Every structure is written in structure tokens, then in C-alpha cells.
Amino acid sequence: MELRKRVKLRKLQHTLGLSQDAAAAGRCSSNIWGAGRSNASQRGTGEGYLLGGSGACSGLEILPWWPWRQCVSMAAGLLLAGLLALAQAWCVNAIHENLLWFSQLTEVEREISFRTECGLYYSYYKQMLQAPSIQEGLSDLIHDNLTESKRTINLLQRMNIYQEVFLSVLYRLLPIQSYLEPVYFYIYTVFSLQAVYVIALYLTAWLLSGSWLAGTLTGVWYILNRVDTTRVEFTISLRENWSMPFLALQVTAITCYLRPQLTDLQQKVMVWLMYVTTFCFCLTWQFNQFILLVQALIIYSLDCLDFLTTTQVTTLYLVQVSSLLSVWLLQFCNSMILGSLVLSFIVAALFIRHCQSGLKTGSPLVRLGRLLLHSAMVLLLTVTINYLAKKALQLRSDEHIFKFIKSKFALGPTRDFDASLYLCEEAFGLLPFDTLERLAGTLLLYPYILTLLLLSGTLAVAALHNLRVKGGAAEERKGAVEGRAGALRPDVAYNLLHTLFYGLLAFSTMRMKYIWTGHMCAVAAYGVCGKELWTLLLSTLRCNSKVLLRLVRYAVPLLVIACLYYKFWPKLMEELSELREFYDPDTVELMTWISTKTPKRAVFAGSMQLLAGIKLCTGRVLTNHPHYEDKDLRERTKQVYQVYARRSPEEVYDIMKAMGADYVVLENSICYERRHRRGCRLRDLLDLANGHIMDGDGENDQDLVPATHPRFCEEVKTDAVSYTALFTRTFQNKTFHVYRVKKKRKKSTKSSPEPSASQQQDQAL
């Protein structure tokens, strides 16, 4: 009965827009939503204030009877968001132009600048533009026989290239062809998404702190830490550059959704925004399932710690599921999505949660034991569902990711070729220490760590408090949660776990740091501009007052921005004025030769990275390519790479003929590689996979044996008879050697028929 009275009192206080602390001190609500439902209804609008509110706790210091001040502050904040977004887009575009002198390059040089898998993705944009019609272009993508020789694949199912399709259609429909080249339309779109990214981070910091100064500081930090927050200026077409802005928008929508005192209309709008942004994120990146899995674990943790209501948890899970299923339909029922771990986890979590209704009742020890049992059951059911789903779907597309994870943490074999390709790349190693040094140099790391420590302590205290609260009726529990919102709001708790979980992911795999560092700017800015950190500090110093709190919350971020301007503005201007030039004559010569001297339907074999450029620049047929999410393609790539292993010419010839290859491109940079250490060079990975002893000084495993043949890429250049009988050199420069795979002649023929077209072509070459 005592608890029921307290709940009713809290409800009454929230209806009046006041918390218990504010009622005692004569101040406004401790949450940063501001006016709330009752104030909104009094104004006759029926809407709350999403980016600030009334009273001292809002961070904007706007009184409800001075609406013009709120409008001016809102306009100023949105204007700054737009200016910072434009600044980021302009910076990356200027750096891209200065690095390559892109505007002065020839078409083939511009296309070569789309390195590795970037060239493969951009080639489909180019292919759609060159198609006679949109319908024929889509048909060619759905029935593609150029990307993998002797195979017809559905590119819209296999790859996340809907963004290229959308842009190509948009370019064809808009009246801009006469004054904007297709390549500029493409890169300007990607750079514009960087502006969207900055706006999303800006709004997240503003929502958390209630002050647009936090958003301003977030944008400034993001731009100054560009080396660690984005690499868009030199990897334009990478899927993450398309998807990360949508992920940031989704986090903003979740932050807004989890704030207290939302009206029903605002909740519905936020749910739809979460769905749209999650859908766009999933549609544009093939690794979406692993990112959403981390997010699902965050939601699960908040649920177990009793920071979210049942409705919020279920809604967030269903948004993820509906987005993934929508992408599954658009990707022609891509089995990789149905077999994803995140879907299995969500199904398991919802099912166990439904069955275990008494999870949050009992004494603290009983509740803790139930939570541990609950987590174990969810984990077991997740593994079971995922195993059965992959067995039923015969899914092996993503097994290389799990091989990589096992090898990285020494849980599986270290000689696996696919896993070793990832492990030997710096991008998939641990986060280097110099990253933290750069972040500290821009004054970002220190407030971030302080904010993290403060919020983590608050989270731990709030979690222990939640464990001690006995479960009751659903309405009572909801009231109890609302009463504790001032300690650690759900939106703050979500963003805290978001930065912690993705921070761990970034430390384990350097390439994932771009998910962490952007959000890191928002969290650090919240710590500097929010009232929590300063209230604790001033209370410790016994000088906490409303005026002093307001002063430091405005003075410190302005001082930080001034210091950053003084220290980094000259460096930024120097970087933007540094001019370089694209120079790769050997690759240009190779692409020109292929375009002019080989048949249009010729099939080329070589490294994944080079073949992506050949596909873009020449349109020739490939044996393999960098999009690695297919079991058969990974096996193909391993077979093609035998040209860099110790294999006989007959074995290599049989491999090339089985794939229909007409030409093999050998690269000196791979054959005589020195970039990687011994054991990580491509030829070493092939030797290990084939059971052969590696080149050079150093130890070898005892089960490895000497190869019976010399290395193919070296020996074929000697023009020995056994090699020239099967391969003919047709092109060479300082970097590349191209060999034509000969047609085998029959030993005896009953007659001498007229040579076929392909034989005539071979004789001509």
C-alpha cells in the first residue's frame, strides 16, 4: 500500500512537469524533455519539445512564458548543425580533389582511383547508366554473367548495391546530365551523407544534454578527428560510408524514443523513423547483421537491468526484425539474413522472456540468479535456432567471419586461408595506440573517459537499486521506473552502453573504430555540456549553485572550442591547401591495353583488387572479385591465387581452364611482396594452405614439406618450354605481366575442320 501511494504521487508530479527534487528546490523537471505533455496541452499544440525544454535542467534556460527565446535558440542550433554539416562535406570533397587532382584526371584514371572493392561497386552504377533503359539495366543486374565467369548470379541478391541502382535511376531522371558528370553526382551524394552523419551526431548530443553547444562541440570534434572518424575521402564507394550516416540517424531516433514524457504521436513518429533508418542501414551494408547483433545485446542488457519497459524492448526488437525482413524481401530472399545471429538472438530473447514471466521478482540474489539462468537459456536457444536455420537453408556464406573470429582469439585453426587473409590485414587487427594519442591531442579522449566513468558508476548504482526493488504490478513498476528517471535516464543508459559495446568492438578490430569514434564525440560533448558531470564535481567541491552550474556548462565548451580553433585551424587550412596528383601509369597502361587489344567477352583471372578495377575500366568478365560473402567465390579465389603458389604449370592451366579464364594477370607486388611480414604474405598463406614450407629465413611447422615445383609467378617469366606450351605472354610492364591461356590442341584429329572463331582470335594474338 505504501508503494502504491508513492507511485501515484510520482504520477501527479510528472503530470505537473515536476520531479521530486525540482519540487523541493522550486526548479523544473530533472529530465531534459522540458514542458512535457501537460504543458504542451496547455499551449494547445499537443506536442512536446524534442530539442530542449523549460527550466534550468534543459541546458537552454528558456522560460515557458518566453516562447520567442526558445524559437531563437532552436533556430540558432539548427543553423549551426547545418553549417557544421556543410563544413564536413566541403572538407572531404576538397581533400579528395587535392589528393588526386580529380577534376583533371582522364576517365580511366578516375575509375582507377576507385581502388579494390570500391571499383566493383561503382562499376554497377556505371553499368546501369550505360544500359539502354532502366528495365534492361535491372535485368542485367539480376541475371549477371560478367562478374563471375561461367556463372549467372543475381547481384541485387548477393550484394548491397541498391544505392548504386537508386542513384543511377535518379541521375537518368533528373535534368542534370548537361552540367554534372555521373561520377560527380555519385561522389557528391556520398559526401552529402557525411553531412547527414554530422547532423545526426549533433542532434544526439543535443538531445542528451539539452544544449546545442554540445552538438556544436560534437561536430567540431568529428571534423578535427577525421582521420579516425571516417575514411570517405579515399574509399568513397565502401558500404560503410553509405550505411554509417543511417546508423547515426537510427541512434538519434532511439535516443528520442527512449526519453520520458513522449506523446503517443511522438512515439509513433519515432518508431517509424527508427524503422526507416534501420532499413536504410541494413540495405546498404552486408555486415549489418553483426552491427545489429551488438545493438540487440545492448537492448537485452538494458532490459535485464530494468532500464526499459516491456513495450520499449519489444518495439526495439521488432524494428530490427521488420527492417531485416524488408531487406530480405528486396534482396530476393537472401538466405544470409534469415540465418543471421541477430534474428536468432531476438527470437530466443523474446521467447524466453515470454515464458519466464517472474524474471524480475524476488530478493536481489534470487533475481540475479534468475537473470543468469535467463541469459544462459537465451544463449543456448540462440545457438540452437541459428544452427538449425543454417542447416535448413544450407547456409555457408558467412562462415569465413566466424573462422576469422575463432582464429583471432585462438579458438580455431590458424592456417585457414580465408581467416588468414583477414588476420594479416592491419585493418582487422587490434586498435593501435596512436589512435588514442590522436584523440587525446584534440581534447576528445579526456572528457570522454571522465564521462564514461561517471555514467558507468551511475549505471552500476542504478542497476543495483533496480535489483533491490521488488516486482509488482506492471503499473507500479512503470511508476517506479519513472520516479528513478532522474538518476539515469533510459536514453542516457542506451548511449552509454552503445559507446561501451562498440568501443570494445573497435579495440578488438581496428576497422570497426569508425562506428565508435563518431558516437564518442557525442558522448564526450554530452559530458562537457550536460549537467550530470558538473553537478557531481561542484557538489564535491561544495560550491554547487544554479548560477555557477549554468556558467561552467556554457563557459567550458566555449573555451574548448576556442582552444581547438587556435590549435587546429592553421593545420586544417594547411591540409586543405596541400596539393597532390594521381600517378599510376602502369595500371593506366594495363587498362588501356585490355580495352583495346582483348575481346569484349574475354575472361580475366588475377587478384581480387585488380579484377575489380578491370571490371570497372574495361567491362571484361572476371573469375573472382572482392565481395567475399559467398562460399563458392571464396573457393574460386583460393584456386585463382595458386598462380602465386608453388604449383606445376599443368595444375595452374587446369584451374584456369575450369574457370574459363582467357588471360591471367600477375602482379609483381604480390609475387615479390614485402609489405607484410613473413607468414602473412599472400604466397606464405598459399604455401601454408598447401602444406608447403614458406620462403625466407624463419621457422616452419614440422608437418610442412618442401614443394615439388617452383613458384609459378616467378618461373613462368623464364619462358621455360613447359610454361610457354600452355601460357603466352601478351603484355608486360614494370608492375604487371599478362599471359594468355592457350587452347589445348588435340593429339590426333580425323579431319582438319575450319578453325573456330576463338582459335582464329588466339592465332591473331
Short mmCIF file of N, CA, C and O in Angstrom, two decimals, residues 365-463:
data_model
loop_
_atom_site.label_atom_id
_atom_site.label_comp_id
_atom_site.label_asym_id
_atom_site.label_seq_id
_atom_site.Cartn_x
_atom_site.Cartn_y
_atom_site.Cartn_z
N LEU A 365 19.27 -11.52 -4.63
CA LEU A 365 20.02 -12.72 -5.01
C LEU A 365 19.19 -13.62 -5.91
O LEU A 365 19.70 -14.21 -6.88
N VAL A 366 17.91 -13.74 -5.60
CA VAL A 366 17.03 -14.57 -6.43
C VAL A 366 16.93 -13.98 -7.83
O VAL A 366 17.00 -14.69 -8.84
N ARG A 367 16.77 -12.66 -7.91
CA ARG A 367 16.66 -12.01 -9.21
C ARG A 367 17.95 -12.15 -10.01
O ARG A 367 17.93 -12.38 -11.22
N LEU A 368 19.09 -12.02 -9.32
CA LEU A 368 20.37 -12.18 -10.01
C LEU A 368 20.53 -13.60 -10.54
O LEU A 368 20.98 -13.80 -11.68
N GLY A 369 20.16 -14.58 -9.73
CA GLY A 369 20.22 -15.96 -10.20
C GLY A 369 19.30 -16.21 -11.39
O GLY A 369 19.67 -16.90 -12.34
N ARG A 370 18.11 -15.62 -11.33
CA ARG A 370 17.19 -15.79 -12.45
C ARG A 370 17.71 -15.12 -13.72
O ARG A 370 17.53 -15.64 -14.83
N LEU A 371 18.36 -13.97 -13.56
CA LEU A 371 18.93 -13.30 -14.72
C LEU A 371 20.04 -14.13 -15.36
O LEU A 371 20.14 -14.22 -16.59
N LEU A 372 20.89 -14.74 -14.53
CA LEU A 372 21.96 -15.59 -15.06
C LEU A 372 21.37 -16.80 -15.78
O LEU A 372 21.83 -17.17 -16.87
N LEU A 373 20.37 -17.41 -15.18
CA LEU A 373 19.72 -18.55 -15.83
C LEU A 373 19.03 -18.11 -17.12
O LEU A 373 19.10 -18.81 -18.14
N HIS A 374 18.38 -16.97 -17.05
CA HIS A 374 17.71 -16.42 -18.23
C HIS A 374 18.70 -16.20 -19.37
O HIS A 374 18.43 -16.58 -20.53
N SER A 375 19.84 -15.61 -19.08
CA SER A 375 20.85 -15.34 -20.11
C SER A 375 21.40 -16.63 -20.70
O SER A 375 21.62 -16.73 -21.92
N ALA A 376 21.63 -17.62 -19.82
CA ALA A 376 22.12 -18.90 -20.31
C ALA A 376 21.11 -19.57 -21.25
O ALA A 376 21.48 -20.14 -22.29
N MET A 377 19.84 -19.49 -20.90
CA MET A 377 18.80 -20.08 -21.74
C MET A 377 18.69 -19.35 -23.07
O MET A 377 18.51 -19.98 -24.13
N VAL A 378 18.80 -18.01 -23.05
CA VAL A 378 18.75 -17.25 -24.29
C VAL A 378 19.93 -17.60 -25.19
O VAL A 378 19.77 -17.80 -26.40
N LEU A 379 21.10 -17.71 -24.60
CA LEU A 379 22.29 -18.06 -25.37
C LEU A 379 22.15 -19.45 -25.99
O LEU A 379 22.45 -19.65 -27.18
N LEU A 380 21.70 -20.41 -25.20
CA LEU A 380 21.55 -21.78 -25.70
C LEU A 380 20.52 -21.84 -26.82
O LEU A 380 20.74 -22.48 -27.86
N LEU A 381 19.40 -21.17 -26.63
CA LEU A 381 18.35 -21.18 -27.65
C LEU A 381 18.80 -20.45 -28.91
O LEU A 381 18.46 -20.87 -30.03
N THR A 382 19.57 -19.38 -28.75
CA THR A 382 20.09 -18.66 -29.92
C THR A 382 20.98 -19.55 -30.77
O THR A 382 20.82 -19.61 -32.00
N VAL A 383 21.90 -20.25 -30.13
CA VAL A 383 22.80 -21.15 -30.86
C VAL A 383 22.01 -22.26 -31.54
O VAL A 383 22.27 -22.61 -32.70
N THR A 384 21.01 -22.79 -30.85
CA THR A 384 20.21 -23.86 -31.42
C THR A 384 19.43 -23.39 -32.65
O THR A 384 19.43 -24.04 -33.70
N ILE A 385 18.75 -22.24 -32.51
CA ILE A 385 17.96 -21.71 -33.63
C ILE A 385 18.87 -21.40 -34.81
O ILE A 385 18.54 -21.72 -35.97
N ASN A 386 20.01 -20.79 -34.55
CA ASN A 386 20.91 -20.41 -35.64
C ASN A 386 21.47 -21.65 -36.34
O ASN A 386 21.59 -21.67 -37.57
N TYR A 387 21.81 -22.66 -35.56
CA TYR A 387 22.33 -23.90 -36.16
C TYR A 387 21.29 -24.57 -37.04
O TYR A 387 21.58 -24.98 -38.18
N LEU A 388 20.06 -24.66 -36.53
CA LEU A 388 19.00 -25.30 -37.31
C LEU A 388 18.66 -24.49 -38.56
O LEU A 388 18.41 -25.06 -39.63
N ALA A 389 18.67 -23.15 -38.43
CA ALA A 389 18.37 -22.30 -39.59
C ALA A 389 19.42 -22.46 -40.68
O ALA A 389 19.08 -22.58 -41.87
N LYS A 390 20.68 -22.50 -40.29
CA LYS A 390 21.73 -22.64 -41.29
C LYS A 390 21.73 -24.03 -41.91
O LYS A 390 22.04 -24.19 -43.11
N LYS A 391 21.38 -25.04 -41.13
CA LYS A 391 21.26 -26.38 -41.70
C LYS A 391 20.11 -26.45 -42.69
O LYS A 391 20.23 -27.03 -43.77
N ALA A 392 18.98 -25.88 -42.33
CA ALA A 392 17.81 -25.92 -43.20
C ALA A 392 18.05 -25.12 -44.48
O ALA A 392 17.62 -25.52 -45.57
N LEU A 393 18.75 -23.98 -44.36
CA LEU A 393 19.00 -23.13 -45.53
C LEU A 393 20.27 -23.51 -46.26
O LEU A 393 20.56 -22.93 -47.32
N GLN A 394 21.04 -24.47 -45.70
CA GLN A 394 22.34 -24.85 -46.26
C GLN A 394 23.21 -23.60 -46.45
O GLN A 394 23.81 -23.38 -47.51
N LEU A 395 23.28 -22.80 -45.42
CA LEU A 395 23.94 -21.50 -45.47
C LEU A 395 25.39 -21.62 -45.03
O LEU A 395 25.67 -22.09 -43.92
N ARG A 396 26.29 -21.17 -45.90
CA ARG A 396 27.72 -21.14 -45.57
C ARG A 396 28.37 -19.83 -46.01
O ARG A 396 29.58 -19.72 -46.07
N SER A 397 27.53 -18.84 -46.31
CA SER A 397 28.06 -17.59 -46.85
C SER A 397 28.89 -16.81 -45.84
O SER A 397 29.85 -16.14 -46.21
N ASP A 398 28.51 -16.87 -44.57
CA ASP A 398 29.19 -16.05 -43.57
C ASP A 398 30.13 -16.84 -42.67
O ASP A 398 30.59 -16.32 -41.65
N GLU A 399 30.46 -18.06 -43.05
CA GLU A 399 31.29 -18.87 -42.16
C GLU A 399 32.71 -18.33 -42.05
O GLU A 399 33.40 -18.57 -41.06
N HIS A 400 33.17 -17.57 -43.09
CA HIS A 400 34.52 -17.01 -43.01
C HIS A 400 34.62 -15.98 -41.89
O HIS A 400 35.70 -15.81 -41.32
N ILE A 401 33.51 -15.31 -41.55
CA ILE A 401 33.53 -14.34 -40.44
C ILE A 401 33.77 -15.07 -39.12
O ILE A 401 34.58 -14.63 -38.28
N PHE A 402 33.10 -16.18 -38.94
CA PHE A 402 33.26 -16.93 -37.69
C PHE A 402 34.62 -17.62 -37.64
O PHE A 402 35.20 -17.75 -36.55
N LYS A 403 35.15 -18.03 -38.79
CA LYS A 403 36.52 -18.55 -38.81
C LYS A 403 37.52 -17.47 -38.39
O LYS A 403 38.46 -17.73 -37.65
N PHE A 404 37.29 -16.26 -38.87
CA PHE A 404 38.16 -15.15 -38.51
C PHE A 404 38.11 -14.88 -37.01
O PHE A 404 39.15 -14.68 -36.36
N ILE A 405 36.89 -14.88 -36.45
CA ILE A 405 36.75 -14.62 -35.01
C ILE A 405 37.43 -15.72 -34.20
O ILE A 405 38.14 -15.45 -33.21
N LYS A 406 37.24 -16.97 -34.60
CA LYS A 406 37.88 -18.08 -33.88
C LYS A 406 39.39 -17.99 -33.96
O LYS A 406 40.09 -18.18 -32.96
N SER A 407 39.91 -17.69 -35.15
CA SER A 407 41.36 -17.60 -35.30
C SER A 407 41.92 -16.40 -34.54
O SER A 407 43.01 -16.47 -33.97
N LYS A 408 41.18 -15.29 -34.53
CA LYS A 408 41.65 -14.08 -33.87
C LYS A 408 41.83 -14.30 -32.38
O LYS A 408 42.78 -13.78 -31.77
N PHE A 409 40.93 -15.07 -31.79
CA PHE A 409 41.00 -15.32 -30.35
C PHE A 409 41.56 -16.72 -30.04
O PHE A 409 41.33 -17.25 -28.96
N ALA A 410 42.27 -17.28 -31.03
CA ALA A 410 42.95 -18.58 -30.86
C ALA A 410 41.98 -19.68 -30.45
O ALA A 410 42.32 -20.55 -29.66
N LEU A 411 40.79 -19.65 -31.02
CA LEU A 411 39.79 -20.68 -30.73
C LEU A 411 39.63 -21.67 -31.87
O LEU A 411 38.82 -22.58 -31.78
N GLY A 412 40.37 -21.46 -32.94
CA GLY A 412 40.24 -22.33 -34.09
C GLY A 412 41.56 -22.42 -34.84
O GLY A 412 42.59 -21.89 -34.41
N PRO A 413 41.57 -23.10 -35.98
CA PRO A 413 42.81 -23.27 -36.76
C PRO A 413 43.33 -21.93 -37.27
O PRO A 413 42.56 -21.05 -37.64
N THR A 414 44.64 -21.77 -37.28
CA THR A 414 45.25 -20.52 -37.72
C THR A 414 45.75 -20.60 -39.15
O THR A 414 46.26 -19.61 -39.67
N ARG A 415 45.63 -21.73 -39.80
CA ARG A 415 46.12 -21.88 -41.17
C ARG A 415 45.02 -21.70 -42.21
O ARG A 415 45.29 -21.77 -43.39
N ASP A 416 43.80 -21.49 -41.77
CA ASP A 416 42.71 -21.34 -42.73
C ASP A 416 42.99 -20.14 -43.63
O ASP A 416 43.27 -19.03 -43.16
N PHE A 417 42.90 -20.35 -44.94
CA PHE A 417 43.28 -19.30 -45.89
C PHE A 417 42.39 -18.08 -45.77
O PHE A 417 42.87 -16.95 -45.73
N ASP A 418 41.08 -18.28 -45.70
CA ASP A 418 40.15 -17.15 -45.64
C ASP A 418 40.34 -16.34 -44.36
O ASP A 418 40.37 -15.10 -44.39
N ALA A 419 40.47 -17.05 -43.23
CA ALA A 419 40.66 -16.34 -41.97
C ALA A 419 42.00 -15.60 -41.94
O ALA A 419 42.09 -14.47 -41.44
N SER A 420 43.02 -16.19 -42.53
CA SER A 420 44.35 -15.57 -42.52
C SER A 420 44.38 -14.30 -43.37
O SER A 420 45.11 -13.36 -43.07
N LEU A 421 43.59 -14.28 -44.46
CA LEU A 421 43.52 -13.07 -45.28
C LEU A 421 43.08 -11.87 -44.45
O LEU A 421 43.56 -10.75 -44.63
N TYR A 422 42.13 -12.10 -43.54
CA TYR A 422 41.67 -11.03 -42.66
C TYR A 422 42.68 -10.74 -41.55
O TYR A 422 42.99 -9.58 -41.25
N LEU A 423 43.17 -11.79 -40.91
CA LEU A 423 44.05 -11.61 -39.76
C LEU A 423 45.34 -10.88 -40.12
O LEU A 423 45.90 -10.16 -39.28
N CYS A 424 45.79 -11.04 -41.35
CA CYS A 424 47.06 -10.43 -41.74
C CYS A 424 46.91 -8.98 -42.19
O CYS A 424 47.91 -8.32 -42.47
N GLU A 425 45.69 -8.49 -42.29
CA GLU A 425 45.47 -7.10 -42.65
C GLU A 425 45.43 -6.25 -41.38
O GLU A 425 44.79 -6.60 -40.39
N GLU A 426 46.10 -5.12 -41.43
CA GLU A 426 46.17 -4.23 -40.27
C GLU A 426 44.79 -3.76 -39.84
O GLU A 426 44.52 -3.56 -38.65
N ALA A 427 43.89 -3.57 -40.82
CA ALA A 427 42.56 -3.06 -40.50
C ALA A 427 41.77 -4.00 -39.61
O ALA A 427 40.84 -3.57 -38.92
N PHE A 428 42.11 -5.28 -39.60
CA PHE A 428 41.39 -6.25 -38.79
C PHE A 428 42.18 -6.65 -37.54
O PHE A 428 41.82 -7.60 -36.86
N GLY A 429 43.23 -5.91 -37.25
CA GLY A 429 43.98 -6.14 -36.03
C GLY A 429 43.44 -5.32 -34.87
O GLY A 429 42.38 -4.69 -34.96
N LEU A 430 44.17 -5.33 -33.77
CA LEU A 430 43.77 -4.55 -32.61
C LEU A 430 43.94 -3.05 -32.88
O LEU A 430 44.72 -2.64 -33.73
N LEU A 431 43.18 -2.25 -32.16
CA LEU A 431 43.26 -0.81 -32.32
C LEU A 431 44.64 -0.32 -31.89
O LEU A 431 45.07 -0.55 -30.76
N PRO A 432 45.38 0.35 -32.78
CA PRO A 432 46.73 0.80 -32.41
C PRO A 432 46.69 1.93 -31.39
O PRO A 432 45.72 2.71 -31.33
N PHE A 433 47.75 2.05 -30.64
CA PHE A 433 47.79 3.04 -29.56
C PHE A 433 47.82 4.47 -30.08
O PHE A 433 47.34 5.39 -29.40
N ASP A 434 48.35 4.67 -31.29
CA ASP A 434 48.43 6.03 -31.81
C ASP A 434 47.05 6.62 -32.08
O ASP A 434 46.90 7.85 -32.16
N THR A 435 46.02 5.77 -32.22
CA THR A 435 44.66 6.28 -32.36
C THR A 435 44.25 7.05 -31.11
O THR A 435 43.70 8.16 -31.19
N LEU A 436 44.53 6.48 -29.95
CA LEU A 436 44.20 7.16 -28.69
C LEU A 436 45.02 8.42 -28.51
O LEU A 436 44.53 9.41 -27.96
N GLU A 437 46.26 8.41 -28.99
CA GLU A 437 47.09 9.61 -28.91
C GLU A 437 46.50 10.75 -29.74
O GLU A 437 46.48 11.91 -29.31
N ARG A 438 46.01 10.42 -30.93
CA ARG A 438 45.39 11.45 -31.77
C ARG A 438 44.11 11.98 -31.14
O ARG A 438 43.83 13.19 -31.16
N LEU A 439 43.32 11.08 -30.57
CA LEU A 439 42.08 11.51 -29.93
C LEU A 439 42.35 12.37 -28.71
O LEU A 439 41.60 13.31 -28.41
N ALA A 440 43.41 12.05 -28.00
CA ALA A 440 43.78 12.87 -26.84
C ALA A 440 44.29 14.24 -27.28
O ALA A 440 44.07 15.25 -26.60
N GLY A 441 44.97 14.29 -28.42
CA GLY A 441 45.51 15.55 -28.91
C GLY A 441 44.46 16.58 -29.26
O GLY A 441 44.71 17.78 -29.22
N THR A 442 43.25 16.11 -29.59
CA THR A 442 42.15 17.03 -29.90
C THR A 442 41.25 17.27 -28.69
O THR A 442 40.12 17.77 -28.85
N LEU A 443 41.71 16.91 -27.51
CA LEU A 443 40.97 17.11 -26.25
C LEU A 443 39.67 16.33 -26.22
O LEU A 443 38.74 16.69 -25.49
N LEU A 444 39.58 15.26 -26.99
CA LEU A 444 38.37 14.45 -27.02
C LEU A 444 38.42 13.31 -26.02
O LEU A 444 37.42 13.01 -25.36
N LEU A 445 39.58 12.69 -25.87
CA LEU A 445 39.67 11.47 -25.07
C LEU A 445 39.42 11.72 -23.59
O LEU A 445 38.74 10.92 -22.93
N TYR A 446 39.94 12.82 -23.05
CA TYR A 446 39.86 13.04 -21.61
C TYR A 446 38.42 13.27 -21.12
O TYR A 446 37.98 12.61 -20.17
N PRO A 447 37.65 14.18 -21.70
CA PRO A 447 36.26 14.29 -21.25
C PRO A 447 35.44 13.04 -21.54
O PRO A 447 34.51 12.73 -20.79
N TYR A 448 35.81 12.32 -22.59
CA TYR A 448 35.10 11.07 -22.89
C TYR A 448 35.31 10.05 -21.78
O TYR A 448 34.35 9.42 -21.31
N ILE A 449 36.55 9.89 -21.34
CA ILE A 449 36.84 8.93 -20.27
C ILE A 449 36.15 9.33 -18.97
O ILE A 449 35.56 8.50 -18.27
N LEU A 450 36.21 10.63 -18.63
CA LEU A 450 35.55 11.10 -17.41
C LEU A 450 34.04 10.87 -17.47
O LEU A 450 33.43 10.42 -16.50
N THR A 451 33.45 11.17 -18.61
CA THR A 451 32.01 10.94 -18.77
C THR A 451 31.68 9.47 -18.67
O THR A 451 30.69 9.07 -18.04
N LEU A 452 32.53 8.65 -19.27
CA LEU A 452 32.31 7.20 -19.25
C LEU A 452 32.38 6.67 -17.82
O LEU A 452 31.54 5.85 -17.41
N LEU A 453 33.36 7.13 -17.06
CA LEU A 453 33.50 6.66 -15.67
C LEU A 453 32.31 7.09 -14.83
O LEU A 453 31.76 6.30 -14.05
N LEU A 454 31.90 8.35 -14.99
CA LEU A 454 30.77 8.85 -14.21
C LEU A 454 29.49 8.10 -14.54
O LEU A 454 28.77 7.63 -13.64
N LEU A 455 29.20 7.97 -15.82
CA LEU A 455 27.97 7.30 -16.22
C LEU A 455 28.00 5.82 -15.90
O LEU A 455 26.97 5.23 -15.55
N SER A 456 29.17 5.19 -15.99
CA SER A 456 29.26 3.76 -15.65
C SER A 456 29.00 3.56 -14.16
O SER A 456 28.31 2.60 -13.78
N GLY A 457 29.53 4.45 -13.31
CA GLY A 457 29.24 4.35 -11.89
C GLY A 457 27.77 4.57 -11.60
O GLY A 457 27.16 3.85 -10.79
N THR A 458 27.18 5.55 -12.27
CA THR A 458 25.74 5.80 -12.10
C THR A 458 24.92 4.62 -12.56
O THR A 458 23.93 4.24 -11.93
N LEU A 459 25.34 4.02 -13.68
CA LEU A 459 24.63 2.85 -14.19
C LEU A 459 24.70 1.69 -13.21
O LEU A 459 23.69 1.00 -12.97
N ALA A 460 25.88 1.47 -12.62
CA ALA A 460 26.03 0.37 -11.66
C ALA A 460 25.16 0.59 -10.43
O ALA A 460 24.49 -0.33 -9.95
N VAL A 461 25.16 1.83 -9.93
CA VAL A 461 24.32 2.13 -8.76
C VAL A 461 22.85 1.95 -9.09
O VAL A 461 22.08 1.37 -8.31
N ALA A 462 22.43 2.46 -10.24
CA ALA A 462 21.03 2.33 -10.64
C ALA A 462 20.64 0.88 -10.86
O ALA A 462 19.53 0.46 -10.51
N ALA A 463 21.56 0.08 -11.43
CA ALA A 463 21.26 -1.34 -11.65
C ALA A 463 21.09 -2.07 -10.32
O ALA A 463 20.18 -2.90 -10.17
#
